XYZ file of C-alpha atoms in Angstrom:
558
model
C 17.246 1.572 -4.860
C 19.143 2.799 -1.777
C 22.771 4.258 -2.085
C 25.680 1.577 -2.640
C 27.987 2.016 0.551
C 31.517 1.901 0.225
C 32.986 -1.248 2.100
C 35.812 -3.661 2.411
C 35.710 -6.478 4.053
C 38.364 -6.676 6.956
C 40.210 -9.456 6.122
C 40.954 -8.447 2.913
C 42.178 -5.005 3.947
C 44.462 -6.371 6.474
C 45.908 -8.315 3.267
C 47.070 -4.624 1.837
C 50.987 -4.207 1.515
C 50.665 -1.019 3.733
C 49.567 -3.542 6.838
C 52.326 -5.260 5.637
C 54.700 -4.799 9.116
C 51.399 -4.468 11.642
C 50.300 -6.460 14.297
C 47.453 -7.598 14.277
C 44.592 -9.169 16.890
C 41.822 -10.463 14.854
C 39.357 -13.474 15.607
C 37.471 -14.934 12.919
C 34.252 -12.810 13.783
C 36.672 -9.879 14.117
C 38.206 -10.546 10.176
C 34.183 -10.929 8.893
C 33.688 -7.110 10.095
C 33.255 -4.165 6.843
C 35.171 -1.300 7.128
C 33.114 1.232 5.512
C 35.604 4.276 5.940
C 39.224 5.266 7.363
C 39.452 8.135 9.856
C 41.901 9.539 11.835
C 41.304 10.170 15.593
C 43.376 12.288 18.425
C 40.521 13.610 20.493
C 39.732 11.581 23.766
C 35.964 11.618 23.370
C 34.211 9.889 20.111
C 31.209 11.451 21.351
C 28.803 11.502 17.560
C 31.735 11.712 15.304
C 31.367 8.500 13.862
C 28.466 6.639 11.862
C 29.453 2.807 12.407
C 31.849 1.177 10.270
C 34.985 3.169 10.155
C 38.425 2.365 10.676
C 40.151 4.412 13.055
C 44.034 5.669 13.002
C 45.153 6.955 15.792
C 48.498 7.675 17.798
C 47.706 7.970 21.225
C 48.822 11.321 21.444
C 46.249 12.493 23.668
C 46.453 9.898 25.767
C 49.505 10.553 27.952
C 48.070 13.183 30.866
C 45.859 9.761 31.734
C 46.330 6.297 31.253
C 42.907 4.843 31.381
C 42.015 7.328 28.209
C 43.181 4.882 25.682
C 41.320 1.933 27.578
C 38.178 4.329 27.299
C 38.835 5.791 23.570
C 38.568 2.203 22.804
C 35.308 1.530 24.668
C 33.358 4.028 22.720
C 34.710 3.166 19.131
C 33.195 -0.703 20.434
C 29.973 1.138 21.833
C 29.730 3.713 18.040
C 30.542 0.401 15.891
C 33.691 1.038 14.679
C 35.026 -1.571 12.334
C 38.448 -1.532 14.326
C 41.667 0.712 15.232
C 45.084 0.837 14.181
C 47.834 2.002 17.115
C 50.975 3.532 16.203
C 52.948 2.125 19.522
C 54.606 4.880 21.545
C 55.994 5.699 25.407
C 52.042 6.226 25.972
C 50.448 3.455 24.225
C 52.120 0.678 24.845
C 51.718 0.460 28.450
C 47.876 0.263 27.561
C 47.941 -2.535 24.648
C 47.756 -5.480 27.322
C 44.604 -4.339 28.991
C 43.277 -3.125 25.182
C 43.758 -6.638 23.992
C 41.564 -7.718 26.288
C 39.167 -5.485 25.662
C 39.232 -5.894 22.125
C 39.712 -10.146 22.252
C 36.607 -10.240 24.583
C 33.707 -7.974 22.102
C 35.663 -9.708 18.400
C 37.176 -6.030 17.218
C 40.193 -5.834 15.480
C 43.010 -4.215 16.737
C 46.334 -3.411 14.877
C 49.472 -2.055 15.813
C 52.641 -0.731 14.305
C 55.915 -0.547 16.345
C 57.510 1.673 14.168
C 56.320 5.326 13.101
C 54.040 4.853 9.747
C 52.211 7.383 7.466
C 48.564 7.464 8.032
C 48.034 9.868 4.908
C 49.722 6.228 2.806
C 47.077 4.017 4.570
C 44.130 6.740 3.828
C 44.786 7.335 0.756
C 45.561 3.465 -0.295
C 42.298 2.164 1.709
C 39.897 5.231 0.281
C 41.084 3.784 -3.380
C 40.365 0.366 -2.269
C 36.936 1.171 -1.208
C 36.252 3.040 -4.288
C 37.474 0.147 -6.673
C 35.661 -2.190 -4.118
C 32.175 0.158 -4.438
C 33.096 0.260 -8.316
C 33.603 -3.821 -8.801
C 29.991 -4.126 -6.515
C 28.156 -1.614 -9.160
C 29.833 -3.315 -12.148
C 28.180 -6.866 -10.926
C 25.178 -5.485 -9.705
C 24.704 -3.724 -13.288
C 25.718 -7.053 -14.780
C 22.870 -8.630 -12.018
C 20.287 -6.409 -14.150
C 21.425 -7.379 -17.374
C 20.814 -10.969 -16.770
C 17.363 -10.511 -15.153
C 16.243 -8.637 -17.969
C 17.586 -11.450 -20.381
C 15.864 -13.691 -18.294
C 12.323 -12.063 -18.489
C 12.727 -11.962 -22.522
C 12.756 -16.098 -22.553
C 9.241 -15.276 -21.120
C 9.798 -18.271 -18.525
C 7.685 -16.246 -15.538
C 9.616 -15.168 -12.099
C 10.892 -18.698 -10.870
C 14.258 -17.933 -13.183
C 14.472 -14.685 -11.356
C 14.335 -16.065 -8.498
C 16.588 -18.663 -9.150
C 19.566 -16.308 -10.427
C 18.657 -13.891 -6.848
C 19.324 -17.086 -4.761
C 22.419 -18.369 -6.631
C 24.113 -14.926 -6.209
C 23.527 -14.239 -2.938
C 23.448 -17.501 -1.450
C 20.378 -17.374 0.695
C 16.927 -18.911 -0.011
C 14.324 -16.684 -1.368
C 10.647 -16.708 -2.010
C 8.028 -15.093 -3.222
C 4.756 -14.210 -1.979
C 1.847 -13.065 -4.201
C -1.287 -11.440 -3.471
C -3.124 -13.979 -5.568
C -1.999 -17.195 -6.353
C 0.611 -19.872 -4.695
C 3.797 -18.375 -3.287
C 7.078 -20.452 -5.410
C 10.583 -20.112 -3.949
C 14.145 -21.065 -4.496
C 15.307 -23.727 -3.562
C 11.563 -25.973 -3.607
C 9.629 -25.507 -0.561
C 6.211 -27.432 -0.103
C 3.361 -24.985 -0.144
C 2.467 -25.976 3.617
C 6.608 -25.319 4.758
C 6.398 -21.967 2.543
C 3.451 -20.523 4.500
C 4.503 -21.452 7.729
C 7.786 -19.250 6.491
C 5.754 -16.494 5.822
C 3.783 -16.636 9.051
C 7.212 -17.008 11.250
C 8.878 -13.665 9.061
C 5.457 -12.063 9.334
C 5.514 -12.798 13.724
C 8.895 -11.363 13.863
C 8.265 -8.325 11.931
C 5.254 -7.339 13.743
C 7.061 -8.255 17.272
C 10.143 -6.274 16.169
C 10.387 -2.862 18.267
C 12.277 -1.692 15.053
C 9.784 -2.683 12.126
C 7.353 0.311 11.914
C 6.707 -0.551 8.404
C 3.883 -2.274 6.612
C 4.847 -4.864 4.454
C 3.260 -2.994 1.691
C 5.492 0.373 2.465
C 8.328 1.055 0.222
C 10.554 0.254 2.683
C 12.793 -2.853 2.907
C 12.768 -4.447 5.933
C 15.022 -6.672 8.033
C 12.508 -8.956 11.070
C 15.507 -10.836 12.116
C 16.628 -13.535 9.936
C 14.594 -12.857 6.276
C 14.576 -9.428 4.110
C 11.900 -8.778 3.250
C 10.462 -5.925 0.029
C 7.064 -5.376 -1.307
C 6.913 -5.868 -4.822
C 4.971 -2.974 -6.668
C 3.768 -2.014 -10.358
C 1.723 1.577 -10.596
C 2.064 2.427 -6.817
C 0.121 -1.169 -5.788
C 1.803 -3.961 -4.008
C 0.919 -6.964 -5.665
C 3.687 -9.312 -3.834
C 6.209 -9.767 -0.946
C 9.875 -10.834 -1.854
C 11.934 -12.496 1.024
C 15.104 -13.680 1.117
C 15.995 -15.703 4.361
C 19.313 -15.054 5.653
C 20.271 -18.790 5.739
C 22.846 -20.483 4.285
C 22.246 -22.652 1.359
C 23.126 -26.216 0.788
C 26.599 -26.788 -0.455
C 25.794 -27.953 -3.486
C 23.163 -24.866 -4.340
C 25.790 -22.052 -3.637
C 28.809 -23.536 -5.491
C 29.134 -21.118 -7.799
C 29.313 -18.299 -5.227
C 33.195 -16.696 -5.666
C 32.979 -14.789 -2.348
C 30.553 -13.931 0.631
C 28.283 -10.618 -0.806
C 28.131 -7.698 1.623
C 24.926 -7.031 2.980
C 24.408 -4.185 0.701
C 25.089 -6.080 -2.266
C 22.725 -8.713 -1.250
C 20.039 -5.662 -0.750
C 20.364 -3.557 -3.849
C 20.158 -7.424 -5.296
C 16.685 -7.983 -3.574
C 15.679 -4.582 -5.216
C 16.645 -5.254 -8.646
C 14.815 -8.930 -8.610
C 11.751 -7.242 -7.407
C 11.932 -4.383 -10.076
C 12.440 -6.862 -12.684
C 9.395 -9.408 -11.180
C 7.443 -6.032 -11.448
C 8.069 -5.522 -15.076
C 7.183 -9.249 -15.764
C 3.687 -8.534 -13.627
C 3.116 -5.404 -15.385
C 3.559 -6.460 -18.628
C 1.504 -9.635 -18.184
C -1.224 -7.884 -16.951
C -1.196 -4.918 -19.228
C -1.545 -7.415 -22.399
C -4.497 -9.124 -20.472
C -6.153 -5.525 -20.008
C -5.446 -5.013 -23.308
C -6.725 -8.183 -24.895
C -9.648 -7.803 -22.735
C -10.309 -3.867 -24.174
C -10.700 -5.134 -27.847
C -13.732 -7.385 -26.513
C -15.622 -4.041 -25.612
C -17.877 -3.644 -27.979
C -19.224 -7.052 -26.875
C -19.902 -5.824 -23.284
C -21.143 -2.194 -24.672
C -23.680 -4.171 -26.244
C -24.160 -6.709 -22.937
C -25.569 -3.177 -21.368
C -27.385 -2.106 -24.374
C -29.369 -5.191 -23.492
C -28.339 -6.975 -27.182
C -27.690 -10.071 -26.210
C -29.535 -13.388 -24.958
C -28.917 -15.226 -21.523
C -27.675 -18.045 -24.160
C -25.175 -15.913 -25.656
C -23.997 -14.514 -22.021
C -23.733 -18.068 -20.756
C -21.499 -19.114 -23.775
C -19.049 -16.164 -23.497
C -18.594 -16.939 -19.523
C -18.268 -20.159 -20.626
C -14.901 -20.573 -19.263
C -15.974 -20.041 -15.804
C -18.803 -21.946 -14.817
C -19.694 -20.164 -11.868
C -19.619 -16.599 -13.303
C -23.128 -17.855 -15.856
C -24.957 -17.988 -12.741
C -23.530 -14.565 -10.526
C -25.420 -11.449 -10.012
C -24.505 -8.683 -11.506
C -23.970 -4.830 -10.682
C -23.079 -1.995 -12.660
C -20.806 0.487 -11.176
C -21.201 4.050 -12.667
C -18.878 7.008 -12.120
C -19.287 10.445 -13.210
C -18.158 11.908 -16.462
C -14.913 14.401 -15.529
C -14.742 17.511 -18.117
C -10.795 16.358 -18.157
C -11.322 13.434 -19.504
C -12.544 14.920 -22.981
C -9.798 12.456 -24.950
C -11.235 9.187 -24.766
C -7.967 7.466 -26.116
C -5.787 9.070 -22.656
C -8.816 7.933 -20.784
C -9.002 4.181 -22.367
C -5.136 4.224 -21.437
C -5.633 4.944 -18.014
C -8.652 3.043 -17.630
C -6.194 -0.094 -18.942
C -3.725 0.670 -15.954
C -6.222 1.158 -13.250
C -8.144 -1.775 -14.239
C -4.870 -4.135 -13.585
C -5.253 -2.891 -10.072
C -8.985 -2.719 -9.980
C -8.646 -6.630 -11.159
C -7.122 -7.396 -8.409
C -8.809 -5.676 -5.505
C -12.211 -7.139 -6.896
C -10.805 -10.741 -7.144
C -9.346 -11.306 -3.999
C -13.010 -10.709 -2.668
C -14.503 -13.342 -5.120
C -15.777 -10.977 -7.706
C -14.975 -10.957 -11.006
C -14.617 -6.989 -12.875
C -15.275 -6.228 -16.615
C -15.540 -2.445 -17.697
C -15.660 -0.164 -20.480
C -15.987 3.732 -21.035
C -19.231 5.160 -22.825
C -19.794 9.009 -23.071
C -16.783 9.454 -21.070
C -18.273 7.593 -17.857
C -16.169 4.397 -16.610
C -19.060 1.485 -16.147
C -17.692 -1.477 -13.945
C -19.330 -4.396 -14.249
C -19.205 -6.560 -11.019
C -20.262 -10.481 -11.156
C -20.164 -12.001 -7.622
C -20.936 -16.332 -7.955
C -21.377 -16.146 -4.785
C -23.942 -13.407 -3.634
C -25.335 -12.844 -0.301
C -26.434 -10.220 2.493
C -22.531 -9.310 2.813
C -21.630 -9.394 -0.505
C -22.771 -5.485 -0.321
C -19.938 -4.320 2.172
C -17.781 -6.285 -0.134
C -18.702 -4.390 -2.746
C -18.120 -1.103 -1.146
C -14.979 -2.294 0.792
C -13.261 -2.525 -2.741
C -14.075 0.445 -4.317
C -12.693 2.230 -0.964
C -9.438 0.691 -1.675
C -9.428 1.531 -5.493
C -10.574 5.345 -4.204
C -7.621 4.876 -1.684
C -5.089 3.803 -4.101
C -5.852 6.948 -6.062
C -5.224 9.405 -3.264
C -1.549 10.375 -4.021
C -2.342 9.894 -8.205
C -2.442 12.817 -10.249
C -5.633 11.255 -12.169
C -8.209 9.864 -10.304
C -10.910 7.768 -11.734
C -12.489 6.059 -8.912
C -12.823 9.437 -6.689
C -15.571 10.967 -7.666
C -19.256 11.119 -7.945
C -20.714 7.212 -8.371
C -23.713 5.485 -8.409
C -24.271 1.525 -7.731
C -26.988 -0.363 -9.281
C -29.563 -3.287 -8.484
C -27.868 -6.399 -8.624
C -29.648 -8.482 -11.671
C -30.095 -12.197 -11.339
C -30.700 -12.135 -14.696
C -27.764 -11.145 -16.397
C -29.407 -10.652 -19.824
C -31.720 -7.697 -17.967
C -28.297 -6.172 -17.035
C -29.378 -2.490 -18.610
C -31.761 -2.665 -15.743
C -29.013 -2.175 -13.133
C -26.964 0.493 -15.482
C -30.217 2.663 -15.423
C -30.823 2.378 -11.672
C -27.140 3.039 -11.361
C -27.899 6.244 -13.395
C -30.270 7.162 -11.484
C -28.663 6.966 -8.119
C -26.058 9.481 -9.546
C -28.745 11.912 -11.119
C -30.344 11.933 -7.358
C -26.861 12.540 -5.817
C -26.627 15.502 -7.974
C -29.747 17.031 -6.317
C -28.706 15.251 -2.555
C -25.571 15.463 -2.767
C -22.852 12.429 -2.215
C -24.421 9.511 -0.215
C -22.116 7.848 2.204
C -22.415 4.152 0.167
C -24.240 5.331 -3.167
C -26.141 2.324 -3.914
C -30.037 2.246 -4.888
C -30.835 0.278 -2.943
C -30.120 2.803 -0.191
C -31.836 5.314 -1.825
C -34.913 4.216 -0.143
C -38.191 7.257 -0.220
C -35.603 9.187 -2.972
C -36.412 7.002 -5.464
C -40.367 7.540 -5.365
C -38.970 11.548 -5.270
C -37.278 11.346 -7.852
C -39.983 10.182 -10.118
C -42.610 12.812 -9.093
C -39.527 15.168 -9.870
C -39.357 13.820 -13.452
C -43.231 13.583 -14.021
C -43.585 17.831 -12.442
C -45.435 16.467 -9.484
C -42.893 17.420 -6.786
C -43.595 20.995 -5.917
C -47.700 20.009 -5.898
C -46.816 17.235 -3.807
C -44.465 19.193 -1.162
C -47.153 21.997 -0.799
C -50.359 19.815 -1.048
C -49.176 17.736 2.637
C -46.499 21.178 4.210
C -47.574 24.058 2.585
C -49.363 25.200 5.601
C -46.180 24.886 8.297
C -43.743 26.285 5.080
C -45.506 29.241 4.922
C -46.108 29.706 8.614
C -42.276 29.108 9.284
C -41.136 31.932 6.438
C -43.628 34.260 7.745
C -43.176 33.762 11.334
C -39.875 32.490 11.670
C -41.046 29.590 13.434
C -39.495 26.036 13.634
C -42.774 23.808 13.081
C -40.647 22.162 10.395
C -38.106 21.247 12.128
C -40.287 20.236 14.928
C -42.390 17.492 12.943
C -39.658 15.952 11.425
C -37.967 15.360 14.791
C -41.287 14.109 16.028
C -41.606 11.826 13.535
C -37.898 10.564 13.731
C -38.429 10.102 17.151
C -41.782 7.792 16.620
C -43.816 10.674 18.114
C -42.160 10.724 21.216
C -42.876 14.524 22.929
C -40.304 13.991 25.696
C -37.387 12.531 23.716
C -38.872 15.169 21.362
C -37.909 18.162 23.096
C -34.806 16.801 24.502
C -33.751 16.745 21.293
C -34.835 20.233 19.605
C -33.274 21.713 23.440
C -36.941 22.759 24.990
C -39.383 22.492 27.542
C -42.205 20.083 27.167
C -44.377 22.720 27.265
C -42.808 24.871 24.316
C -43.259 21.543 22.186
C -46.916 21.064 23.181
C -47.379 24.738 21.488
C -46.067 23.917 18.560
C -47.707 20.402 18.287
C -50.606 22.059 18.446
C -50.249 24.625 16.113
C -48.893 21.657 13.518
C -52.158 20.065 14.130
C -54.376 23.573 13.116
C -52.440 23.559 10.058
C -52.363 20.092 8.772
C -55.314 18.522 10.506
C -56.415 16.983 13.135
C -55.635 13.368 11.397
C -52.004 14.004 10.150
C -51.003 11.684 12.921
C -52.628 8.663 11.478
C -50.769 6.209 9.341
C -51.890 6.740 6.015
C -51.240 10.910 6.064
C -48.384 10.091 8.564
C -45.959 8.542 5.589
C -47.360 11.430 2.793
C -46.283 13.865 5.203
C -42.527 12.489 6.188
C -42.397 11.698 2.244
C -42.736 15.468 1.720
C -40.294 16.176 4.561
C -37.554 14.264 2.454
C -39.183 15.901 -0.911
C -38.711 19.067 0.922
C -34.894 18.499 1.604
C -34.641 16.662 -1.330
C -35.289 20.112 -3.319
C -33.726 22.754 -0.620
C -31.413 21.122 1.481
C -31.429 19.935 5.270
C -33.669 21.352 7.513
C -31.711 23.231 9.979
């Protein structure tokens, strides 16, 4: 929550028994100003010594060597936002006050004078303990504010109560927009209105030379006519709260006792959004937690214990879900993560996020921890040749969530499995997820770690596991190996640029950086080695295998 400001409204200071023998010129617009402060001026020039808001005091003592300095002392307190100045009327000043009334009448600014000599240290001192009470009373109802919202989240009646109390106090309309779900507001809006609200606020934000904020920053923002503030729970914006600065009906804002400042009606917005938090987090964190005490069932889903049958009966409740795809997301154990219990509690948190993220692209998420890994199970009911960038688009924004999080559990080392039509064979995709982590720990990370990118890797990592590999690698390169460590040649590098390249010798040696001629040499020296045939198809795709075996064991060939 930003800091209260001190403020009084002017009217109500002009009603104080030290104004009590002023003059005053004050429209209506001029009486709605806040005076935020009292200061006391005698230099010509404002130049940066105000902030906006501040009542000046001033006799006009500086003003006598010229008589157009009062006329432009007033100018700038107009141009720094001043909330209006008080004249103690002298030889000096008053030969200015019919060409400052002007002034003042034509841009709504209070102006007050006294006739007689007055006490400016009385009218400080009485207007800073105004301000103070004023800043005290705002606290006491805005603490009072938090106390009901809190009541109002133990009746357990959802956010439309909060809402309702926000509105009522402030007197302005308010509504609030989920990520998922329908948006509800105060008073009723049809859904169709209530969108076309939220795409008006949205146009003015984003056409605003002053909103530099997302709507998901911290940040409360102002496009015009609505406040707007994102509404987060564990660093994740989950909704937008706006109130529209509009008057109610009469009959909705009866109870209001007086107009709220501004910064009442803000620190207001940010209490109903903390408390609409709470009610979000605590909703979701009994789902998550109702949803950990059924893990044993899915522990056993990817032990492969139970039937189609029993699958289809426990997704039951969604009809769709019985005939999805599933994929099994697998991330790395993490040595700091040796107390299960902190990691099932964290796991529980991230998961109301991870929820989230996965639904709003049509997938729905179940997960568990066994031997410290976090499994993610993914079901998509509606699969297709995209679905796979969906997939990966969401676990980018779970890894991006984490960045400023002292725990990460998304941000490491994973592997992606086949997706199983089946969802009874679902073990098959947890072991293909396994082993597109085991290969990344010999590769290194892949870009988008799923097997089904793993492509020629997956045929070397078998002949790793059966003790093939090394036979393999020197039975089709053994030759050009050998000749390159003894000669410090580049043959290797050569013919797997040659073969990237579809055999082409002049895009060949554009790429390696030499003459035609240089790459005839070595092409020819490739051939002595392997054969005259290792051009053809069939020894063509051992060889380029054994290339990738080759890397697969030492790294990139340079």
């Amino acid at each position: 929550m930003g800091e209260a400001t001190l403020q009084l409204q002017m009217r109500d200071m002009l009603k104080r028994p030290v104004f009590r023998k002023a003059e005053v010129l004050a429209s209506e617009r001029a009486l709605e100003r806040y005076v935020r402060w009292v200061h006391i001026m005698e230099v010509p020039d404002v130049g940066d010594l105000l902030n906006g808001g501040e009542l000046v005091l001033t006799t006009g003592i500086g003003w006598q060597a010229d008589e157009q300095q009062g006329l432009s002392f007033l100018r700038q307190l107009i141009a720094r936002g001043a909330a209006g100045l008080c004249i103690e009327l002298g030889t000096h000043t008053k030969s200015q006050l019919g060409a400052m009334k002007e002034i003042a009448a034509a841009d709504d600014f209070p102006l007050i004078w006294f006739h007689e000599q007055v006490r400016y240290i009385d009218i400080t001192q009485d207007l800073h303990f105004a301000l103070i009470r004023s800043h005290q009373r705002m606290l006491a109802e805005l603490d009072n504010l938090t106390t009901s919202f809190n009541q109002l989240l133990l009746n357990g009646d959802g956010v439309q109560p909060l809402l309702r109390l926000l509105s009522r106090t402030t007197g302005y309309p308010v509504a609030l927009y989920p990520l998922e779900g329908e948006a509800s507001a105060v008073p009723y809006c049809p859904p169709e209105q209530l969108e076309n609200r939220r795409m008006a606020w949205l146009t003015q934000r984003n056409h605003s030379p002053e909103s530099g904020q997302s709507s998901h920053s911290h940040h409360l923002e102002q496009p015009m006519d609505a406040y707007t503030l994102p509404v987060q729970a564990l660093d994740y914006t989950f909704a937008d709260l706006v109130l529209f600065l509009e008057k109610l009906p009469e009959h909705e804002s009866d109870s209001l006792r007086h107009k709220p400042t501004g910064e009442f009606v803000i620190q207001a917005l940010e209490r109903c959004a903390a408390a609409i938090a709470q009610d979000w987090m605590r909703t979701k964190y009994m789902e998550e937690k109702r949803r950990y005490k059924e893990d044993m069932w899915v522990i056993d889903w990817l032990n492969g214990h139970h039937t189609a049958k029993e699958i289809q009966e426990y997704l039951s409740a969604n009809p769709l879900l019985a005939a999805s795809k599933g994929t099994v997301v697998l991330f790395d154990s993490n040595p700091s993560y040796t107390d299960s219990l902190k990691l099932q509690k964290l796991l529980i948190q991230r998961n109301i996020v991870a929820r989230s993220v996965f639904s709003r692209e049509g997938f729905s998420l179940f997960s568990t921890v066994l031997n410290h890994q976090i499994i993610l199970i993914i079901l998509d009911p509606q699969p297709g040749p995209q679905r796979k960038s969906h997939l990966w688009r969401c676990i980018e924004q779970l890894q991006h969530h984490e960045t400023d999080q002292t725990h990460r559990l998304f941000s490491g080392l994973l592997g992606i499995g086949h997706s199983c039509a089946d969802l009874s064979r679902l073990k098959d995709s947890l072991d293909t997820a396994k082993e597109t982590l085991r290969i990344q720990k010999d590769t290194g990370p892949m870009q988008q770690p799923f097997y089904s990118n793993l492509h020629g890797y997956r045929i070397i990592a078998g002949m790793k596991q059966s003790g093939n590999l090394d036979d393999f690698i020197e039975e089709y390169l053994g030759p050009v190996i050998r000749h390159d460590a003894e000669k410090g040649g580049q043959l290797l590098r050569t013919l797997k640029q040659y073969f990237v390249l579809c055999c082409s010798k002049q895009e060949t040696a554009t790429a390696l950086f030499i003459v035609r001629q240089t790459l005839y040499h070595r092409l020819d020296k490739i051939e002595a080695l392997l054969g005259e045939d290792y051009i053809l198809p069939e020894k063509r795709v051992a060889i380029e295998l054994a290339i990738y075996a080759y890397e697969y064991v030492h790294g990139p060939i340079a």
